[in-house]
Amino acid sequence: MEEQMFREEEITSELMHLASGEGLGSLFLQYQPIYDLATDSICGFEALARLRTPNLGLISPVEFIPITETTKLIIPLGETIMLQAFRFLNLLRGQGSNHISVSVNVSAIQLLRHDFIPSLQRMIKAMQIDARYLVLEITESVFASNYQEIDRILGQLQKIGIQVAMDDFGTGYSSLARERELNVNCLKIDKFFIDKLMVLSDDEAISGDIISMAHKLGHCVVAEGIEHERQLAYLRRFHCDKIQGYLISRPLDEEAALALAKEQLTSHPSSN
């Protein structure tokens, strides 16, 4: 317990230094491809935050993201992450990958700040980003409180042209009665349901029902955590829109992600 406490203190200290621009470690992004099943091509990348410190090495986001939220460091660090993602989006455009989106995770703490949207708009304008290719991912849990306010903010984001995806769908707070009214474009089916496809028959699995329901509600569907051909075959049968997972690619460093997108320019010219 004491060792864990010291570890958390060290991570917090490093995050504070990084937020002030003085850290010796690094907060960087990796990019996991999102694959469109209709076109058989990469249609986006999810930006995933990574933290490396001199003493502790690479730290899992499962460990450091909750610390950023508890300490409110998610505000300055979230802006740093957003700017890195915007830079990557510009690099994609620069090499001709014009229709590939970039998804960035945002927390309720960020969304509920009074200056979140004005600040985001300033960054979009300064970096000349096409908002149509920016996707903000939220988790179901953000709707557990402040439902109406958060949904209002999401509606404002959509008016700017930004897409909104609900991450980890099916495992957190959800209300089917409200689902149609939510200002989201896309539902991301949690890996929990995808893993079940390895042991359940088509009649037993409910992922297909989730896909069908989402489509009826006007949402596109991304399945997360695809690792096996059996899962992919099921998702094709039930008309899932997009997938991501190790079967397609692990999260990639920026250079490798750009190379993958560039390779697609020659193999799938119509998808770019």
PDB file of C-alpha atoms in Angstrom, residues 108-205:
ATOM      1  CA  ALA A 108     -16.827  15.178 -18.247  1.00  0.00           C
ATOM      2  CA  ILE A 109     -14.436  17.484 -16.363  1.00  0.00           C
ATOM      3  CA  GLN A 110     -13.259  18.945 -19.664  1.00  0.00           C
ATOM      4  CA  LEU A 111     -16.713  19.137 -21.240  1.00  0.00           C
ATOM      5  CA  LEU A 112     -18.266  20.966 -18.293  1.00  0.00           C
ATOM      6  CA  ARG A 113     -15.711  23.761 -18.211  1.00  0.00           C
ATOM      7  CA  HIS A 114     -17.342  27.007 -19.294  1.00  0.00           C
ATOM      8  CA  ASP A 115     -14.566  27.731 -21.786  1.00  0.00           C
ATOM      9  CA  PHE A 116     -14.235  24.244 -23.301  1.00  0.00           C
ATOM     10  CA  ILE A 117     -15.966  24.975 -26.622  1.00  0.00           C
ATOM     11  CA  PRO A 118     -14.504  28.499 -27.133  1.00  0.00           C
ATOM     12  CA  SER A 119     -11.023  27.143 -26.362  1.00  0.00           C
ATOM     13  CA  LEU A 120     -11.522  24.211 -28.732  1.00  0.00           C
ATOM     14  CA  GLN A 121     -12.742  26.536 -31.487  1.00  0.00           C
ATOM     15  CA  ARG A 122      -9.673  28.748 -31.050  1.00  0.00           C
ATOM     16  CA  MET A 123      -7.379  25.728 -31.418  1.00  0.00           C
ATOM     17  CA  ILE A 124      -9.284  24.514 -34.484  1.00  0.00           C
ATOM     18  CA  LYS A 125      -8.995  27.945 -36.092  1.00  0.00           C
ATOM     19  CA  ALA A 126      -5.338  28.439 -35.163  1.00  0.00           C
ATOM     20  CA  MET A 127      -4.318  25.052 -36.581  1.00  0.00           C
ATOM     21  CA  GLN A 128      -6.766  25.247 -39.513  1.00  0.00           C
ATOM     22  CA  ILE A 129      -8.390  21.908 -38.723  1.00  0.00           C
ATOM     23  CA  ASP A 130     -11.397  20.664 -40.664  1.00  0.00           C
ATOM     24  CA  ALA A 131     -13.794  19.976 -37.776  1.00  0.00           C
ATOM     25  CA  ARG A 132     -15.622  17.306 -39.810  1.00  0.00           C
ATOM     26  CA  TYR A 133     -12.654  14.984 -39.315  1.00  0.00           C
ATOM     27  CA  LEU A 134     -12.429  15.468 -35.561  1.00  0.00           C
ATOM     28  CA  VAL A 135     -14.249  12.925 -33.379  1.00  0.00           C
ATOM     29  CA  LEU A 136     -14.587  13.466 -29.631  1.00  0.00           C
ATOM     30  CA  GLU A 137     -15.084  10.259 -27.651  1.00  0.00           C
ATOM     31  CA  ILE A 138     -16.952  10.258 -24.363  1.00  0.00           C
ATOM     32  CA  THR A 139     -17.817   7.345 -22.073  1.00  0.00           C
ATOM     33  CA  GLU A 140     -21.366   6.433 -21.079  1.00  0.00           C
ATOM     34  CA  SER A 141     -20.554   7.356 -17.489  1.00  0.00           C
ATOM     35  CA  VAL A 142     -20.501  11.093 -18.283  1.00  0.00           C
ATOM     36  CA  PHE A 143     -24.297  10.935 -18.536  1.00  0.00           C
ATOM     37  CA  ALA A 144     -24.678   9.627 -14.979  1.00  0.00           C
ATOM     38  CA  SER A 145     -24.905  13.235 -13.802  1.00  0.00           C
ATOM     39  CA  ASN A 146     -25.432  16.560 -15.572  1.00  0.00           C
ATOM     40  CA  TYR A 147     -27.168  14.637 -18.368  1.00  0.00           C
ATOM     41  CA  GLN A 148     -28.996  17.601 -19.895  1.00  0.00           C
ATOM     42  CA  GLU A 149     -26.034  19.979 -19.680  1.00  0.00           C
ATOM     43  CA  ILE A 150     -23.600  17.503 -21.243  1.00  0.00           C
ATOM     44  CA  ASP A 151     -26.057  16.623 -24.000  1.00  0.00           C
ATOM     45  CA  ARG A 152     -26.484  20.351 -24.709  1.00  0.00           C
ATOM     46  CA  ILE A 153     -22.705  20.767 -24.998  1.00  0.00           C
ATOM     47  CA  LEU A 154     -22.482  17.760 -27.320  1.00  0.00           C
ATOM     48  CA  GLY A 155     -25.170  19.350 -29.489  1.00  0.00           C
ATOM     49  CA  GLN A 156     -23.066  22.512 -29.740  1.00  0.00           C
ATOM     50  CA  LEU A 157     -20.043  20.448 -30.770  1.00  0.00           C
ATOM     51  CA  GLN A 158     -22.088  18.800 -33.517  1.00  0.00           C
ATOM     52  CA  LYS A 159     -23.180  22.216 -34.807  1.00  0.00           C
ATOM     53  CA  ILE A 160     -19.513  23.107 -35.256  1.00  0.00           C
ATOM     54  CA  GLY A 161     -19.192  19.975 -37.394  1.00  0.00           C
ATOM     55  CA  ILE A 162     -17.449  17.786 -34.812  1.00  0.00           C
ATOM     56  CA  GLN A 163     -18.561  14.158 -34.536  1.00  0.00           C
ATOM     57  CA  VAL A 164     -19.305  12.624 -31.133  1.00  0.00           C
ATOM     58  CA  ALA A 165     -18.769   8.952 -30.296  1.00  0.00           C
ATOM     59  CA  MET A 166     -19.933   7.171 -27.150  1.00  0.00           C
ATOM     60  CA  ASP A 167     -17.138   4.882 -25.971  1.00  0.00           C
ATOM     61  CA  ASP A 168     -17.511   1.585 -24.040  1.00  0.00           C
ATOM     62  CA  PHE A 169     -21.194   1.379 -24.950  1.00  0.00           C
ATOM     63  CA  GLY A 170     -23.198  -1.191 -23.014  1.00  0.00           C
ATOM     64  CA  THR A 171     -21.094  -1.400 -19.855  1.00  0.00           C
ATOM     65  CA  GLY A 172     -21.815   1.885 -18.113  1.00  0.00           C
ATOM     66  CA  TYR A 173     -24.727   4.245 -17.590  1.00  0.00           C
ATOM     67  CA  SER A 174     -27.200   3.946 -20.432  1.00  0.00           C
ATOM     68  CA  SER A 175     -30.875   4.552 -21.006  1.00  0.00           C
ATOM     69  CA  LEU A 176     -32.542   3.232 -24.130  1.00  0.00           C
ATOM     70  CA  ALA A 177     -35.351   5.724 -23.608  1.00  0.00           C
ATOM     71  CA  ARG A 178     -32.866   8.571 -24.012  1.00  0.00           C
ATOM     72  CA  GLU A 179     -30.598   6.979 -26.586  1.00  0.00           C
ATOM     73  CA  ARG A 180     -32.404   8.425 -29.603  1.00  0.00           C
ATOM     74  CA  GLU A 181     -32.235  11.944 -28.159  1.00  0.00           C
ATOM     75  CA  LEU A 182     -28.531  11.852 -27.316  1.00  0.00           C
ATOM     76  CA  ASN A 183     -26.358  14.142 -29.409  1.00  0.00           C
ATOM     77  CA  VAL A 184     -23.968  11.397 -30.499  1.00  0.00           C
ATOM     78  CA  ASN A 185     -23.107  10.172 -33.994  1.00  0.00           C
ATOM     79  CA  CYS A 186     -21.576   6.846 -33.164  1.00  0.00           C
ATOM     80  CA  LEU A 187     -21.689   4.073 -30.558  1.00  0.00           C
ATOM     81  CA  LYS A 188     -18.558   2.061 -29.776  1.00  0.00           C
ATOM     82  CA  ILE A 189     -19.390  -1.455 -28.592  1.00  0.00           C
ATOM     83  CA  ASP A 190     -17.260  -2.358 -25.590  1.00  0.00           C
ATOM     84  CA  LYS A 191     -14.689  -5.156 -25.894  1.00  0.00           C
ATOM     85  CA  PHE A 192     -16.623  -7.120 -23.248  1.00  0.00           C
ATOM     86  CA  PHE A 193     -19.296  -7.972 -25.827  1.00  0.00           C
ATOM     87  CA  ILE A 194     -16.757  -8.647 -28.581  1.00  0.00           C
ATOM     88  CA  ASP A 195     -14.875 -11.144 -26.394  1.00  0.00           C
ATOM     89  CA  LYS A 196     -18.138 -13.049 -25.900  1.00  0.00           C
ATOM     90  CA  LEU A 197     -18.267 -13.723 -29.643  1.00  0.00           C
ATOM     91  CA  MET A 198     -15.504 -16.304 -29.136  1.00  0.00           C
ATOM     92  CA  VAL A 199     -17.672 -18.491 -26.902  1.00  0.00           C
ATOM     93  CA  LEU A 200     -21.291 -17.752 -27.847  1.00  0.00           C
ATOM     94  CA  SER A 201     -23.250 -18.756 -30.927  1.00  0.00           C
ATOM     95  CA  ASP A 202     -24.891 -16.159 -33.177  1.00  0.00           C
ATOM     96  CA  ASP A 203     -28.222 -16.890 -31.463  1.00  0.00           C
ATOM     97  CA  GLU A 204     -26.739 -16.320 -27.998  1.00  0.00           C
ATOM     98  CA  ALA A 205     -24.621 -13.206 -28.680  1.00  0.00           C
TER      99      ALA A 205
END
